[in-house]
């Protein structure tokens, strides 16, 4: 086990004194690799808190640039309008915690590159904002046996669930097919209260840290639903669907290469 520097002992002291974490747990975090799909509203708190916790390698996938309209909720980007989000996020992380290695993927995720991208990481966190990308990420993670934290927000509501392939239901068990085009408005069309992605993203980051440390009960087979207007949290049970096309007993999706994931643009709230 590597020795901590004096600066690291001070930086991670609140983790180290936790009996459930300790020095060994902090070393696990420092040696872990997490991939964040999106550096927008959800990606911002996810990246921020994983970096602060000392997750040693954070990969960030996003092909967008920072715009002024992002800054109401995408809090890691500061005044970096006009530059790629992955570069803005990397700059933020390196200022926050120089221990963290940031790998930037300034590209649109698609069926041709996703398997290679997720392969090197311990867990994937999905912060995307369109159905095609969500299904693509889910299917690639299930087929690749890669743990996945999924979060979604809409106006004043959001939810989080954790997907462990072979242990619980996946995104398609919950929503087998995307709704018809135009039925669900995008963030740009419907709006979102600025603090909402912070709450949902922090829950996702919490699940990731718990997974990496092997602590507590994950949201496997469960969904936490949050209503900001009523300030309420509800837990919804999710069952594995035996007929799920990707993780069911007679799954139809054997490879993402042969699926039609239309419009996998990486919108990020």
Coordinates of C-alpha atoms in Angstrom, one line a residue:
X1 CA 0.0 0.0 0.0
X2 CA 1.3 3.4 -0.9
X3 CA 2.0 5.8 2.0
X4 CA 0.0 9.0 2.2
X5 CA 1.8 12.3 2.0
X6 CA 1.3 14.7 4.9
X7 CA -0.8 16.8 2.6
X8 CA -3.0 13.8 1.7
X9 CA -3.5 12.9 5.4
X10 CA -4.8 16.4 6.0
X11 CA -6.9 16.5 2.8
X12 CA -8.6 13.1 3.4
X13 CA -8.6 13.2 7.2
X14 CA -12.4 13.2 7.5
X15 CA -12.4 10.0 5.4
X16 CA -9.5 8.4 7.2
X17 CA -11.1 8.8 10.7
X18 CA -14.3 7.1 9.5
X19 CA -14.1 3.5 10.7
X20 CA -15.9 2.3 7.6
X21 CA -13.3 4.0 5.3
X22 CA -10.0 4.5 7.0
X23 CA -6.7 4.7 5.2
X24 CA -7.3 1.5 3.3
X25 CA -10.6 2.8 1.9
X26 CA -9.0 6.1 0.9
X27 CA -6.3 4.2 -1.0
X28 CA -9.1 2.3 -2.8
X29 CA -10.6 5.6 -3.9
X30 CA -7.2 6.9 -5.1
X31 CA -6.7 3.8 -7.2
X32 CA -10.2 3.8 -8.7
X33 CA -11.3 4.9 -12.1
X34 CA -14.7 6.4 -12.8
X35 CA -16.2 7.5 -16.1
X36 CA -18.7 10.3 -16.2
X37 CA -20.9 10.5 -19.3
X38 CA -21.6 14.2 -19.6
X39 CA -20.1 17.3 -17.9
X40 CA -23.3 19.2 -17.6
X41 CA -25.9 19.7 -14.9
X42 CA -25.6 16.2 -13.4
X43 CA -21.9 15.8 -14.4
X44 CA -20.9 18.9 -12.5
X45 CA -21.7 17.7 -8.9
X46 CA -20.7 14.2 -9.8
X47 CA -17.3 15.3 -11.0
X48 CA -16.9 17.8 -8.2
X49 CA -17.6 15.4 -5.3
X50 CA -15.7 12.5 -6.8
X51 CA -12.7 14.7 -7.3
X52 CA -13.0 16.0 -3.7
X53 CA -13.3 12.5 -2.4
X54 CA -10.0 11.6 -4.0
X55 CA -11.1 9.2 -6.8
X56 CA -7.8 8.8 -8.5
X57 CA -8.9 8.8 -12.2
X58 CA -12.0 10.5 -13.6
X59 CA -12.8 10.1 -17.2
X60 CA -15.2 12.7 -18.7
X61 CA -17.1 12.3 -22.0
X62 CA -18.7 15.4 -23.6
X63 CA -18.4 17.0 -27.0
X64 CA -20.1 20.2 -26.1
X65 CA -18.8 23.7 -25.3
X66 CA -19.7 25.8 -22.3
X67 CA -22.5 28.3 -22.9
X68 CA -23.8 31.1 -20.7
X69 CA -27.1 29.4 -20.4
X70 CA -25.3 26.4 -18.8
X71 CA -24.1 28.3 -15.8
X72 CA -27.4 28.4 -13.9
X73 CA -26.8 24.8 -12.9
X74 CA -23.5 23.5 -14.4
X75 CA -21.5 24.9 -11.5
X76 CA -18.0 23.7 -12.3
X77 CA -17.6 25.7 -15.5
X78 CA -17.4 29.2 -14.0
X79 CA -16.8 31.8 -16.7
X80 CA -15.4 29.4 -19.2
X81 CA -17.9 30.2 -22.0
X82 CA -16.9 29.0 -25.4
X83 CA -14.4 26.3 -24.4
X84 CA -15.0 22.5 -24.4
X85 CA -16.7 21.3 -21.3
X86 CA -14.2 18.5 -20.8
X87 CA -11.4 21.0 -20.7
X88 CA -13.3 23.3 -18.4
X89 CA -14.1 20.4 -16.1
X90 CA -10.5 19.2 -16.1
X91 CA -9.3 22.7 -15.1
X92 CA -11.8 22.7 -12.3
X93 CA -10.7 19.3 -11.0
X94 CA -7.0 20.0 -11.1
X95 CA -7.6 23.2 -9.1
X96 CA -9.7 21.3 -6.6
X97 CA -7.5 18.2 -6.2
X98 CA -4.2 17.7 -7.9
X99 CA -4.2 14.0 -6.9
X100 CA -6.9 13.3 -9.5
X101 CA -5.9 12.3 -13.0
X102 CA -8.5 13.6 -15.5
X103 CA -8.9 11.8 -18.9
X104 CA -10.9 13.8 -21.4
X105 CA -13.0 12.3 -24.2
X106 CA -14.0 15.3 -26.3
X107 CA -16.2 13.3 -28.5
X108 CA -19.8 12.1 -29.0
X109 CA -20.3 8.7 -27.5
X110 CA -21.7 6.2 -30.0
X111 CA -21.9 2.5 -30.7
X112 CA -18.5 2.5 -32.3
X113 CA -16.5 4.0 -29.4
X114 CA -18.5 3.3 -26.2
X115 CA -17.2 -0.2 -25.5
X116 CA -13.5 0.9 -25.8
X117 CA -14.2 4.0 -23.6
X118 CA -15.9 2.3 -20.7
X119 CA -13.6 -0.7 -20.7
X120 CA -10.8 0.9 -18.6
X121 CA -13.1 2.2 -15.8
X122 CA -14.5 0.6 -12.6
X123 CA -17.9 2.2 -12.8
X124 CA -19.8 4.4 -15.2
X125 CA -22.0 7.4 -14.2
X126 CA -24.6 8.5 -16.7
X127 CA -25.5 12.2 -16.8
X128 CA -26.9 12.4 -20.3
X129 CA -30.2 14.0 -21.4
X130 CA -31.6 12.0 -24.3
X131 CA -33.1 8.5 -24.5
X132 CA -30.8 7.2 -27.2
X133 CA -27.7 7.9 -25.2
X134 CA -29.3 6.4 -22.0
X135 CA -30.2 3.2 -23.8
X136 CA -26.7 3.0 -25.5
X137 CA -24.9 3.5 -22.1
X138 CA -27.2 1.0 -20.4
X139 CA -26.8 -1.7 -23.0
X140 CA -23.0 -1.3 -23.3
X141 CA -22.6 -1.5 -19.5
X142 CA -24.9 -4.6 -19.2
X143 CA -23.2 -6.4 -22.1
X144 CA -19.7 -5.3 -20.7
X145 CA -20.6 -6.3 -17.1
X146 CA -19.9 -2.7 -16.1
X147 CA -21.6 -1.1 -13.0
X148 CA -23.7 2.0 -13.9
X149 CA -25.1 4.8 -11.9
X150 CA -28.1 6.3 -13.7
X151 CA -29.7 9.6 -12.9
X152 CA -32.3 11.8 -14.7
X153 CA -34.0 15.1 -14.0
X154 CA -37.0 17.0 -15.5
X155 CA -38.2 20.4 -14.4
X156 CA -38.5 19.9 -10.6
X157 CA -38.2 16.1 -10.4
X158 CA -35.4 13.6 -10.6
X159 CA -34.5 10.0 -9.9
X160 CA -31.4 7.8 -9.3
X161 CA -30.9 4.1 -9.6
X162 CA -27.8 1.8 -9.6
X163 CA -27.4 -0.9 -12.2
X164 CA -25.2 -3.9 -11.4
X165 CA -25.3 -6.3 -14.4
X166 CA -26.4 -9.9 -13.3
X167 CA -27.4 -8.6 -9.9
X168 CA -30.4 -6.5 -10.5
X169 CA -32.6 -4.8 -13.1
X170 CA -31.3 -2.5 -15.8
X171 CA -32.7 0.6 -17.4
X172 CA -34.5 -1.4 -20.0
X173 CA -36.2 -3.4 -17.3
X174 CA -37.7 -0.1 -16.2
X175 CA -38.3 1.5 -19.6
X176 CA -38.0 -1.1 -22.3
X177 CA -38.5 1.4 -25.1
X178 CA -38.1 5.2 -25.5
X179 CA -41.3 7.2 -25.7
X180 CA -42.3 8.5 -29.2
X181 CA -40.2 11.4 -30.5
X182 CA -41.5 14.7 -29.2
X183 CA -43.6 13.3 -26.3
X184 CA -41.1 14.3 -23.6
X185 CA -39.7 17.8 -24.0
X186 CA -35.9 18.4 -23.6
X187 CA -34.3 20.4 -20.9
X188 CA -34.1 23.3 -23.3
X189 CA -37.8 23.1 -24.0
X190 CA -39.1 22.3 -20.5
X191 CA -36.5 24.0 -18.3
X192 CA -35.1 22.8 -15.0
X193 CA -34.7 24.4 -11.6
X194 CA -31.0 25.1 -11.2
X195 CA -30.4 23.3 -7.8
X196 CA -32.1 20.0 -8.9
X197 CA -29.1 18.5 -10.8
X198 CA -27.0 19.2 -7.8
X199 CA -29.2 17.1 -5.5
X200 CA -29.5 14.2 -8.0
X201 CA -25.8 14.3 -9.0
X202 CA -24.7 14.2 -5.4
X203 CA -26.8 11.1 -4.8
X204 CA -25.2 9.5 -7.9
X205 CA -21.7 10.4 -6.6
X206 CA -22.6 8.9 -3.2
X207 CA -23.6 5.6 -4.9
X208 CA -20.3 5.6 -6.8
X209 CA -18.2 6.1 -3.6
X210 CA -20.2 3.4 -1.8
X211 CA -19.7 1.0 -4.6
X212 CA -15.9 1.7 -4.8
X213 CA -15.6 1.2 -1.0
X214 CA -18.0 -1.7 -0.8
X215 CA -20.2 0.1 1.8
X216 CA -23.9 0.1 2.6
X217 CA -26.9 -0.8 0.4
X218 CA -26.8 0.4 -3.2
X219 CA -29.9 1.4 -5.2
X220 CA -30.0 -1.9 -7.0
X221 CA -33.6 -2.8 -7.7
X222 CA -34.6 0.5 -6.2
X223 CA -35.1 4.0 -7.4
X224 CA -35.0 7.1 -5.3
X225 CA -37.5 9.6 -6.7
X226 CA -37.2 13.3 -5.6
X227 CA -39.8 16.0 -5.9
X228 CA -38.3 19.4 -5.3
X229 CA -41.7 21.3 -5.2
X230 CA -43.0 19.0 -2.4
X231 CA -39.6 18.4 -0.9
X232 CA -40.2 14.7 -0.8
X233 CA -38.2 11.5 -1.5
X234 CA -39.9 8.3 -2.4
X235 CA -38.4 4.8 -2.9
X236 CA -39.7 2.8 -5.8
X237 CA -39.0 -0.9 -6.2
X238 CA -37.8 -2.1 -9.6
X239 CA -38.0 -5.7 -10.6
X240 CA -35.8 -7.5 -13.1
X241 CA -37.8 -8.1 -16.3
X242 CA -37.4 -11.7 -17.5
X243 CA -38.3 -10.5 -21.0
X244 CA -35.8 -7.6 -20.9
X245 CA -34.2 -7.4 -24.4
X246 CA -30.7 -6.9 -23.0
X247 CA -30.6 -8.6 -19.6
X248 CA -33.6 -11.0 -19.8
X249 CA -33.5 -14.8 -20.0
X250 CA -33.8 -14.7 -23.8
X251 CA -32.2 -11.4 -24.5
X252 CA -32.4 -10.1 -28.1
X253 CA -29.6 -7.5 -27.8
X254 CA -26.3 -9.3 -28.1
X255 CA -24.2 -6.4 -29.5
X256 CA -24.7 -2.7 -29.6
X257 CA -23.2 -2.7 -33.0
X258 CA -26.4 -4.0 -34.5
X259 CA -28.8 -1.7 -32.6
X260 CA -30.3 1.5 -33.9
X261 CA -29.4 4.2 -31.4
X262 CA -30.7 7.3 -33.1
X263 CA -29.7 10.7 -32.1
X264 CA -27.0 9.9 -29.5
X265 CA -26.1 13.5 -29.2
X266 CA -24.8 14.2 -25.7
X267 CA -27.1 16.8 -24.3
X268 CA -26.4 17.3 -20.6
X269 CA -29.1 19.2 -18.9

